[in-house]
Short mmCIF file of C-alpha atoms in Angstrom, two decimals:
data_model
loop_
_atom_site.label_atom_id
_atom_site.label_comp_id
_atom_site.label_asym_id
_atom_site.label_seq_id
_atom_site.Cartn_x
_atom_site.Cartn_y
_atom_site.Cartn_z
CA MET D 1 0.00 0.01 -0.04
CA PRO D 2 1.50 3.50 -0.94
CA LEU D 3 2.44 5.82 2.02
CA ASN D 4 -0.30 8.42 1.35
CA LYS D 5 -2.98 5.77 1.28
CA ALA D 6 -1.88 4.12 4.40
CA LYS D 7 -1.66 7.42 6.34
CA SER D 8 -5.25 8.15 5.01
CA TYR D 9 -6.67 5.08 6.01
CA LEU D 10 -5.28 5.27 9.60
CA GLU D 11 -6.45 8.65 9.98
CA ASP D 12 -9.87 7.38 8.92
CA VAL D 13 -9.56 4.67 11.50
CA LEU D 14 -8.77 7.29 14.20
CA ALA D 15 -12.00 9.24 13.08
CA HIS D 16 -13.94 6.09 12.91
CA LYS D 17 -14.74 6.36 9.48
CA GLN D 18 -13.28 3.08 8.34
CA ALA D 19 -12.97 -0.02 10.43
CA ILE D 20 -10.09 -2.59 10.60
CA PRO D 21 -11.50 -5.99 9.85
CA PHE D 22 -10.58 -8.70 12.41
CA THR D 23 -10.05 -12.10 10.93
CA ARG D 24 -7.84 -14.16 13.14
CA PHE D 25 -8.33 -13.00 16.85
CA CYS D 26 -12.04 -12.21 16.54
CA ARG D 27 -13.77 -14.08 19.38
CA GLY D 28 -16.02 -11.59 21.08
CA VAL D 29 -15.54 -8.87 18.54
CA GLY D 30 -18.86 -7.33 17.26
CA ARG D 31 -20.07 -6.87 13.74
CA THR D 32 -20.13 -3.50 12.14
CA ALA D 33 -21.29 -2.28 8.73
CA GLN D 34 -17.99 -0.56 7.91
CA ALA D 35 -16.00 -3.89 8.12
CA LYS D 36 -18.67 -5.50 5.83
CA ASN D 37 -17.26 -3.73 2.90
CA ARG D 38 -13.69 -5.02 3.43
CA HIS D 39 -14.30 -8.47 4.65
CA SER D 40 -17.02 -10.94 4.39
CA ASN D 41 -17.72 -11.67 8.08
CA GLY D 42 -18.25 -8.08 9.14
CA GLN D 43 -16.20 -8.16 12.37
CA GLY D 44 -14.11 -5.02 13.03
CA ARG D 45 -12.88 -2.56 15.36
CA TRP D 46 -11.15 0.87 15.35
CA PRO D 47 -7.79 0.41 17.37
CA VAL D 48 -6.96 3.94 18.37
CA LYS D 49 -3.63 3.09 20.26
CA SER D 50 -2.44 0.99 17.42
CA ALA D 51 -3.56 3.12 14.67
CA LYS D 52 -1.77 6.09 16.35
CA PHE D 53 1.41 4.25 16.93
CA ILE D 54 1.68 2.96 13.25
CA LEU D 55 0.82 6.35 12.00
CA ASP D 56 3.65 7.86 14.00
CA LEU D 57 5.98 5.05 12.52
CA LEU D 58 5.08 5.99 9.01
CA LYS D 59 5.47 9.67 9.49
CA ASN D 60 8.94 8.83 11.18
CA ALA D 61 9.95 6.69 8.19
CA GLU D 62 8.76 9.27 5.70
CA SER D 63 10.82 11.85 7.54
CA ASN D 64 13.81 9.61 7.48
CA ALA D 65 13.67 8.77 3.84
CA GLU D 66 13.44 12.49 3.01
CA VAL D 67 16.54 13.35 4.91
CA CYS D 68 18.52 10.36 3.41
CA SER D 69 17.39 11.37 0.02
CA ASN D 70 18.84 14.96 0.55
CA LEU D 71 22.34 13.69 1.56
#
């Protein structure tokens, strides 16, 4: 997935506009209409802490790539 798409997807997860589908460890996870669009079982959530952490990692990697390309 391109960087811009990944960042916008994670920002949508933080804003509760798109859910992340849970397929493996999904016992007790409720169904949501947003997850039906991406996976057949419809189980999904909006993991805020994980989305923030990965979004920060992506921003850090982007800034590191910009610095390395300028050298």
